[in-house]
XYZ file of C-alpha atoms in Angstrom:
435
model
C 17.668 10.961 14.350
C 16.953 13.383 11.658
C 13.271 13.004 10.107
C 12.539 13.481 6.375
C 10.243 16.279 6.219
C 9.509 18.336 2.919
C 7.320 20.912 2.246
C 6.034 20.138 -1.085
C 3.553 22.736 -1.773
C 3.336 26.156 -0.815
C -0.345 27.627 -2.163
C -1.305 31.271 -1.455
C -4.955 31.595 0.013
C -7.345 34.554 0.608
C -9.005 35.468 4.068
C -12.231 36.038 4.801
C -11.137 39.847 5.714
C -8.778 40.220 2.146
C -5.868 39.217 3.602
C -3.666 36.620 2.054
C -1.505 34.016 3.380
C 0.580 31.188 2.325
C -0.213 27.333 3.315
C 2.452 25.208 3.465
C 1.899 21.360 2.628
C 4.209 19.615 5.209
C 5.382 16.017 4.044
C 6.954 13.386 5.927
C 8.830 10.711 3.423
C 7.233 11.958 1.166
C 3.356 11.281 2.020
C 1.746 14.127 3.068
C 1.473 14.267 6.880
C -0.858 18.191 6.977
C -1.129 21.654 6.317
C 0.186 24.704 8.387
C 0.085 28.400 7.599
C 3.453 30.424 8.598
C 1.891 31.636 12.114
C 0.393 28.323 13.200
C 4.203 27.374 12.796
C 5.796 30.142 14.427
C 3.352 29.718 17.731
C 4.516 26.481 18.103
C 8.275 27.366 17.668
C 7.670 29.583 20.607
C 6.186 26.889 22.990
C 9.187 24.536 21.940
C 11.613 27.683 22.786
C 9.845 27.984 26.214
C 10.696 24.528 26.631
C 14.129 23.926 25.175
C 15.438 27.242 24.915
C 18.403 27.527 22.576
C 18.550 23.778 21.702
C 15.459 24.572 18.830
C 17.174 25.611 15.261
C 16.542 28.956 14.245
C 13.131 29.752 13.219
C 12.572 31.148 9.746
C 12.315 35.368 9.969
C 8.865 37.126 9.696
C 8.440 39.185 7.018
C 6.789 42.396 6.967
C 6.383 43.391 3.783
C 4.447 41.363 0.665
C 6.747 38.653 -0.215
C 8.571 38.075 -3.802
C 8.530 34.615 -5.550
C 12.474 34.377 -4.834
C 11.377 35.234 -1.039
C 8.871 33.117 -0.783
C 10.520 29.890 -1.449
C 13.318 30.787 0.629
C 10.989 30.984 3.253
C 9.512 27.739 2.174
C 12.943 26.001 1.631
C 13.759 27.592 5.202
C 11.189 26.100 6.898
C 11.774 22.614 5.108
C 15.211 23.038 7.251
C 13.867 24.043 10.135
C 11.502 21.151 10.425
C 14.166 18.828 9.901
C 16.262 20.459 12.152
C 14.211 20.376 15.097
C 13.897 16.471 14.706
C 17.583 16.295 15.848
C 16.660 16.664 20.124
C 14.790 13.642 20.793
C 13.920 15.564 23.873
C 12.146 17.511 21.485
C 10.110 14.783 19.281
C 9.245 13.274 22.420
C 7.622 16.155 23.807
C 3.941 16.614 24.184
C 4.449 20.220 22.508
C 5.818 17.851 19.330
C 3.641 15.516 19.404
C 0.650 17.562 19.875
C 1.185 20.026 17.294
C 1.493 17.032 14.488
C -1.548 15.074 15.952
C -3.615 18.394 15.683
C -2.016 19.106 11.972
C -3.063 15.909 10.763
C -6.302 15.527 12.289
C -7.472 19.048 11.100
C -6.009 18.662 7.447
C -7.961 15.765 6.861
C -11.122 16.511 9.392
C -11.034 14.065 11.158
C -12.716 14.504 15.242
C -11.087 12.005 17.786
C -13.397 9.909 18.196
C -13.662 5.582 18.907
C -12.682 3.849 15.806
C -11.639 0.148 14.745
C -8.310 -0.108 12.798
C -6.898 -3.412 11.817
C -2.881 -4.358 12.792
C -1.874 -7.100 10.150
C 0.541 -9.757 10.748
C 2.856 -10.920 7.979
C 0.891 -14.469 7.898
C -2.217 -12.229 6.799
C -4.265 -12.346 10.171
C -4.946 -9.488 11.864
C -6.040 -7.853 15.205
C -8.941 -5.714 15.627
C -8.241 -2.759 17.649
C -10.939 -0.187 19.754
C -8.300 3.281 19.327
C -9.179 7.201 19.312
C -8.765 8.333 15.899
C -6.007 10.571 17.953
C -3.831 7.364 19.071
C -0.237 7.409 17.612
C 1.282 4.880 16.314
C 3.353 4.215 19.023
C 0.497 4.244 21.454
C -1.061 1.467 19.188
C 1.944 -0.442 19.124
C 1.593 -0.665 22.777
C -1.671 -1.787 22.761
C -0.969 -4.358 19.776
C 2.084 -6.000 22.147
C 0.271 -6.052 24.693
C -2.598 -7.956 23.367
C 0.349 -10.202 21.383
C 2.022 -10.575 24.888
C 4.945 -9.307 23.476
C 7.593 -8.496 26.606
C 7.439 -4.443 27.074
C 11.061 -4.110 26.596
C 11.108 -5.940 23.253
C 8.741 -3.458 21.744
C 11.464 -1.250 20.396
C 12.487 -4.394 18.021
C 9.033 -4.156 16.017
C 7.462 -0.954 14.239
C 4.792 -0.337 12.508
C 4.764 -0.163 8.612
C 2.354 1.032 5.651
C 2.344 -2.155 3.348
C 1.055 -3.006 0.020
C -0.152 -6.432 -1.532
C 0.022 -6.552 -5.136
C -2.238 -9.321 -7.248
C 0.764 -11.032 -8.349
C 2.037 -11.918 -4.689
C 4.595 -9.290 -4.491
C 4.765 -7.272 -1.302
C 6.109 -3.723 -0.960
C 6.890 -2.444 2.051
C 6.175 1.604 1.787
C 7.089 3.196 4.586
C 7.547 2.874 8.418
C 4.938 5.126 10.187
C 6.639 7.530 12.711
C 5.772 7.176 16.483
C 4.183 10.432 16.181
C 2.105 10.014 13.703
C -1.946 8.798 14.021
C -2.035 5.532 11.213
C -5.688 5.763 11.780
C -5.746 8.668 9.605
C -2.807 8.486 7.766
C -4.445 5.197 6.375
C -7.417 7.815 5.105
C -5.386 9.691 3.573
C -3.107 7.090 1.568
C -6.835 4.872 0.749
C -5.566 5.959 -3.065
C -2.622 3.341 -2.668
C -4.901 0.467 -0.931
C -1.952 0.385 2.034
C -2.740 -1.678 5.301
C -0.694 -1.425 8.597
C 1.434 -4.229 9.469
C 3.643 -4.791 12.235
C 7.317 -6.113 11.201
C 10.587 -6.272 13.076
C 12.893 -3.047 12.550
C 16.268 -4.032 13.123
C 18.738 -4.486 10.186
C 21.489 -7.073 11.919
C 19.659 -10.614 11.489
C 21.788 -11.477 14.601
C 19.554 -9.638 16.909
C 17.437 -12.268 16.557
C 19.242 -13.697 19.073
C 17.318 -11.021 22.087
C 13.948 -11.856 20.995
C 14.285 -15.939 22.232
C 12.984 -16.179 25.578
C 9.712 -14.727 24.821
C 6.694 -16.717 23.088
C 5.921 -13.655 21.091
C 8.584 -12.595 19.515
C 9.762 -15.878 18.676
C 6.055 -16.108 16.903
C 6.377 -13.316 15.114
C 9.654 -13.388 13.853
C 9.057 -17.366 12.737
C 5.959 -16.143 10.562
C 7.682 -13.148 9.044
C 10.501 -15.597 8.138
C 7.667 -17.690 6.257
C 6.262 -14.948 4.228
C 9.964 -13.664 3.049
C 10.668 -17.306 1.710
C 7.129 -16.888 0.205
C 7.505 -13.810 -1.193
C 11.633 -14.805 -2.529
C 12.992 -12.292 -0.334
C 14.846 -15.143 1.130
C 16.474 -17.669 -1.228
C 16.677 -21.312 0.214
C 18.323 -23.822 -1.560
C 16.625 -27.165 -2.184
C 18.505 -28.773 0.511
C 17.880 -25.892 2.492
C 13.461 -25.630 2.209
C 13.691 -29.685 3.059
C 14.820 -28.790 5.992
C 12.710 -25.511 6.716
C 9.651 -27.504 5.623
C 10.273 -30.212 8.229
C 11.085 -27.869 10.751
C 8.261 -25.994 9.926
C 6.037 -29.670 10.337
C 7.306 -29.993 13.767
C 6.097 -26.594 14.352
C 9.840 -26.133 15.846
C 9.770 -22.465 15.577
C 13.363 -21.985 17.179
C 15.578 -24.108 15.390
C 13.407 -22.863 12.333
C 14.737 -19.500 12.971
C 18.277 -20.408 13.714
C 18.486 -21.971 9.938
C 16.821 -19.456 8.829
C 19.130 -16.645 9.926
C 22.287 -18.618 7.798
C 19.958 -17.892 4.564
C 21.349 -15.065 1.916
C 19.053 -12.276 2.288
C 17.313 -13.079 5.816
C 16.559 -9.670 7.647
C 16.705 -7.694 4.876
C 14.079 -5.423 3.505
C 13.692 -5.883 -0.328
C 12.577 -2.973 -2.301
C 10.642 -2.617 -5.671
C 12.667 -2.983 -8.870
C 13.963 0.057 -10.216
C 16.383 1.850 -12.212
C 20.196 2.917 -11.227
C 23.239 4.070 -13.030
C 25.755 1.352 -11.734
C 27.399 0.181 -14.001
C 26.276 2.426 -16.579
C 23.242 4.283 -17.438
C 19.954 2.393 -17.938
C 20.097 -0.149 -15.490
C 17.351 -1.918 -13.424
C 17.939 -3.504 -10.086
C 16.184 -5.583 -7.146
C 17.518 -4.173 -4.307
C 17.928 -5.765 -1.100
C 19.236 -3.652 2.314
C 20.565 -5.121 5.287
C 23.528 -6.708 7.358
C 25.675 -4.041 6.532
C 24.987 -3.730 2.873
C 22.867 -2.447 -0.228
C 23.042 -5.796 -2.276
C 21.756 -5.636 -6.063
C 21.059 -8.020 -8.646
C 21.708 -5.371 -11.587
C 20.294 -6.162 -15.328
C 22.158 -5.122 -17.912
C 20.977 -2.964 -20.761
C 22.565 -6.383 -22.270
C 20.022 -7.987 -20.508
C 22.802 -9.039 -18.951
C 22.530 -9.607 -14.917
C 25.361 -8.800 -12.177
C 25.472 -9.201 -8.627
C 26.905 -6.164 -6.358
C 27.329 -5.360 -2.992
C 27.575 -1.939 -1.598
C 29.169 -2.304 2.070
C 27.809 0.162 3.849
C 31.432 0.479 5.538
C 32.486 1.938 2.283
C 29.752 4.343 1.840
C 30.543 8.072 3.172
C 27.144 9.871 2.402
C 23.490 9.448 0.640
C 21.313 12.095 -0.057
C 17.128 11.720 -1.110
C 15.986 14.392 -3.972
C 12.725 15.337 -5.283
C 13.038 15.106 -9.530
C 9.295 16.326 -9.826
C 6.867 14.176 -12.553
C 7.688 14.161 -15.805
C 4.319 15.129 -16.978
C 1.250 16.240 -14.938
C -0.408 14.038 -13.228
C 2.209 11.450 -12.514
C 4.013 10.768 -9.752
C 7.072 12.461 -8.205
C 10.242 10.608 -8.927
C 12.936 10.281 -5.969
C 16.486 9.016 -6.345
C 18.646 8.303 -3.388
C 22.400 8.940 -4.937
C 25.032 7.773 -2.563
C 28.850 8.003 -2.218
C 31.113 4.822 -2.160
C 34.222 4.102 -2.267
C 35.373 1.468 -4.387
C 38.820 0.488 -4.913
C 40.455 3.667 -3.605
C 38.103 5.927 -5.925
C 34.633 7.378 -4.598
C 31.756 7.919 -6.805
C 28.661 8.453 -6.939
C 25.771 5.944 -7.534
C 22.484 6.596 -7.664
C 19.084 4.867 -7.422
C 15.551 5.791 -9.014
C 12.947 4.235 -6.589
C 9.836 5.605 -5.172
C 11.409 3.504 -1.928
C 14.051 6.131 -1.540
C 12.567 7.397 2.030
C 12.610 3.895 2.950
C 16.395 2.922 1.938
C 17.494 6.172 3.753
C 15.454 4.420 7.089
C 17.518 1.737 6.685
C 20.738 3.092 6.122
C 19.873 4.858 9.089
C 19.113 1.925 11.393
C 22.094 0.228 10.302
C 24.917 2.604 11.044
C 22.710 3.472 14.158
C 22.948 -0.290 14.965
C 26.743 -0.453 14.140
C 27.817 2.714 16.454
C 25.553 0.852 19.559
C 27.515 -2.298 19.096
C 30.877 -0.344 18.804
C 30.003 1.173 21.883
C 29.117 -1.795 23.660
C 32.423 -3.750 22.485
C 34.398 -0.250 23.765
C 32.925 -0.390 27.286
C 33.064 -3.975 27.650
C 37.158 -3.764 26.944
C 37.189 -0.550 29.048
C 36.255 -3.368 31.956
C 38.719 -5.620 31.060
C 41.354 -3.506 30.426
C 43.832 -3.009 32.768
C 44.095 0.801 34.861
C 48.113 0.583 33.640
C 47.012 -0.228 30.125
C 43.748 2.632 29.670
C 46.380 5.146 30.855
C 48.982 4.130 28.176
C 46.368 4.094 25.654
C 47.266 6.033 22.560
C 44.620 7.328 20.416
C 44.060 4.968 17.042
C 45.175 6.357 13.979
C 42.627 3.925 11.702
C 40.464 5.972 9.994
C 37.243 6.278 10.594
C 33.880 5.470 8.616
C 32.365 8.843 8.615
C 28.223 9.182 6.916
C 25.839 12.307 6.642
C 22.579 11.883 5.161
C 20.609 14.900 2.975
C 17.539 15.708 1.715
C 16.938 18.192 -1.340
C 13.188 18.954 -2.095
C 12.069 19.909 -5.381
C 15.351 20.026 -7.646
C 14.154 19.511 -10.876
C 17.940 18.259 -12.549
C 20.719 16.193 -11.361
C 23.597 18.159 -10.243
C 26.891 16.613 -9.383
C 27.523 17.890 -5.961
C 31.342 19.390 -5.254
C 33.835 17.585 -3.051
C 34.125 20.849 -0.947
C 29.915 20.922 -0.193
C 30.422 18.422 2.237
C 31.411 18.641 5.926
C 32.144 15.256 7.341
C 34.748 16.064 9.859
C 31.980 16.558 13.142
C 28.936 14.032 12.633
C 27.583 12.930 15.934
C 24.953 9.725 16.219
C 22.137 12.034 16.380
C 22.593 13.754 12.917
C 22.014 10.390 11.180
């Protein structure tokens, strides 16, 4: 699965000796993740090569004379590419070579030594765990460690992540962004301590029906029950009156299971709710609480009017998305996203776009759903390849329904909103692992 990496900064240094050289400020959704120079890059394209030969994208040329500003940020925008690229292989991202060239990056950026170090996993009831780590531990080596002090079954661990989140003084919560496996929260946490984020662990699954998988084990069950609290809490999930009578006995008889199983027939249960924000659906000037999941964006839209209207987006419908960089609008502030996506809605596709600073995060999402979707279709087509019979697989003919077809983008750094052409997009040949 494609990663969103940027390069946001490119600044031009001197060497001790005279020499000068550019450093690039590598980003991953958007948080900056360290700092490389061209070579340190390069080296480390040619261990991947010596591993994966011609499976690695195409690394960025060397240049050997001094460099233009139109040549330097296509080198720049180049390597933006490349790094994405290269995320494709998960053969690749799960390579020591990978995951040792990041760990280094970050831990050098921000000087920090690996050394023994508490860091605090928070649950979504507000307790925590107090973990003994390296400084150098990734986050999926801590995830580990937090399941296995939860008891968590190994093979449920790839139902739970690991997330940066915020809690604001008036009870909201804000969910910023899921840490990669790769990366070391230890000292991504140091170098976000401007946005007062904590690390929380949080199912990561978008189809509330999963659920389901996660019964038979005392952990799970726990922390899926007090997740399910803290989203009625919070209004993510929207009870009726009849319907928190019940949860509240339930809840009395400390009945975690049948708790869960109402639960999961609330509106809005398993889905991750993003900050308000502004959108151009229906028109120009709109705000919107956003809520992803099940197989839709769903947004209660308010009006310039004042006005408020309730949409779904199926995600069925929706063809492509694509994250941009807008820049600030005056020094000092920060960086505006938009995730713009392409739906089709009664025979017609257009374009709708959202203004959030959650765009990274709605992209994961969109992600793990169709990822989710394509995994179930494949089970459902292997399970009738079983019960078909031999006479009927040969007759088969191939189905002329179309097909939902997505592709994802990011574009760093444009500073205007251009409407992209019909013929800029190739949807014909997109396999699982370009999502």
């Amino acid at each position: 699965m494609k990663l969103h990496f940027s390069i946001a900064a490119a600044e031009e240094l001197r060497e001790r000796r005279g020499g000068r050289y550019m450093l690039y400020s590598v980003c991953l959704e958007g948080f900056l993740l360290g700092k490389a120079r061209y070579s340190q890059l390069r080296r480390w394209d040619a261990q991947l090569r010596q591993l994966f030969g011609s499976t690695v994208p195409a690394f960025p040329p060397k240049f050997y004379l001094a460099m233009t500003k139109s040549m330097a940020d296509e080198r720049r925008s180049q390597l933006e590419q490349y790094l994405q690229n290269v995320t494709l292989d998960s053969n690749i991202t799960n390579s020591d070579v990978f995951i040792g060239f990041f760990r280094k990056l970050q831990q050098d950026t921000f000087k920090i030594e690996t050394q023994r170090a508490s860091l605090d996993v928070y649950f979504a009831d507000g307790s925590n765990i107090r973990l003994d780590i390296q400084t150098s531990d990734t986050a999926e080596r801590i995830l580990e460690v937090t399941s296995y002090k939860m008891g968590l079954s190994r093979e449920l661990i790839g139902y739970f992540s690991l997330f940066f989140i915020q809690d604001h003084s008036d009870g909201a919560l804000s969910v910023v962004k899921k840490v990669a496996e790769f990366e070391l929260p230890y000292v991504s946490l140091q170098s976000m301590k401007e946005l007062h984020c904590k690390l929380g662990i949080r199912k990561w699954y978008m189809d509330p029906s999963l659920d389901t998988l996660l019964m038979d084990c005392r952990a799970s069950i726990n922390l899926l029950y007090i997740q399910a609290i803290q989203e009625i809490e919070r209004n993510w999930v929207k009870p009726t009156e009849r319907e928190m009578q019940e949860l509240e006995f339930l809840q009395k008889t400390a009945d975690k299971v049948k708790f869960l199983e109402l639960v999961r027939e609330l509106q809005f249960y398993g889905y991750i709710r993003l900050d308000p924000c502004l959108c151009d659906y229906p028109e120009a000037g709109c705000s919107a609480d956003i809520y992803v999941g099940n197989n839709e964006i769903n947004c209660c839209i308010k009006l310039p009017t004042n006005q408020t209207k309730e949409v779904s987006f199926k995600i069925n419908r929706l063809r492509c998305w694509q994250v941009t960089f807008l820049g600030a609008e005056k020094d000092g502030e920060e960086e505006t996203l938009e995730l713009r996506f392409e739906y089709r809605d009664s025979d017609k596709w257009q374009w709708i776009i959202f203004y959030t600073k959650q765009a990274f995060l709605l992209s994961s999402c969109l992600k793990k759903i169709i990822s989710e979707q394509m995994m179930k279709a494949s089970k459902e087509s292997q399970e009738m390849e079983v019960k078909m019979p031999e006479s009927t697989k040969n007759n088969k003919k191939p189905s002329s329904q179309q097909k939902q077809v997505v592709h994802s983008s990011f574009i760093s750094r444009r500073r205007f909103l251009v409407q992209p052409n019909e013929e800029d997009y190739v949807f014909e040949k997109i396999r699982e692992e370009d999502l």
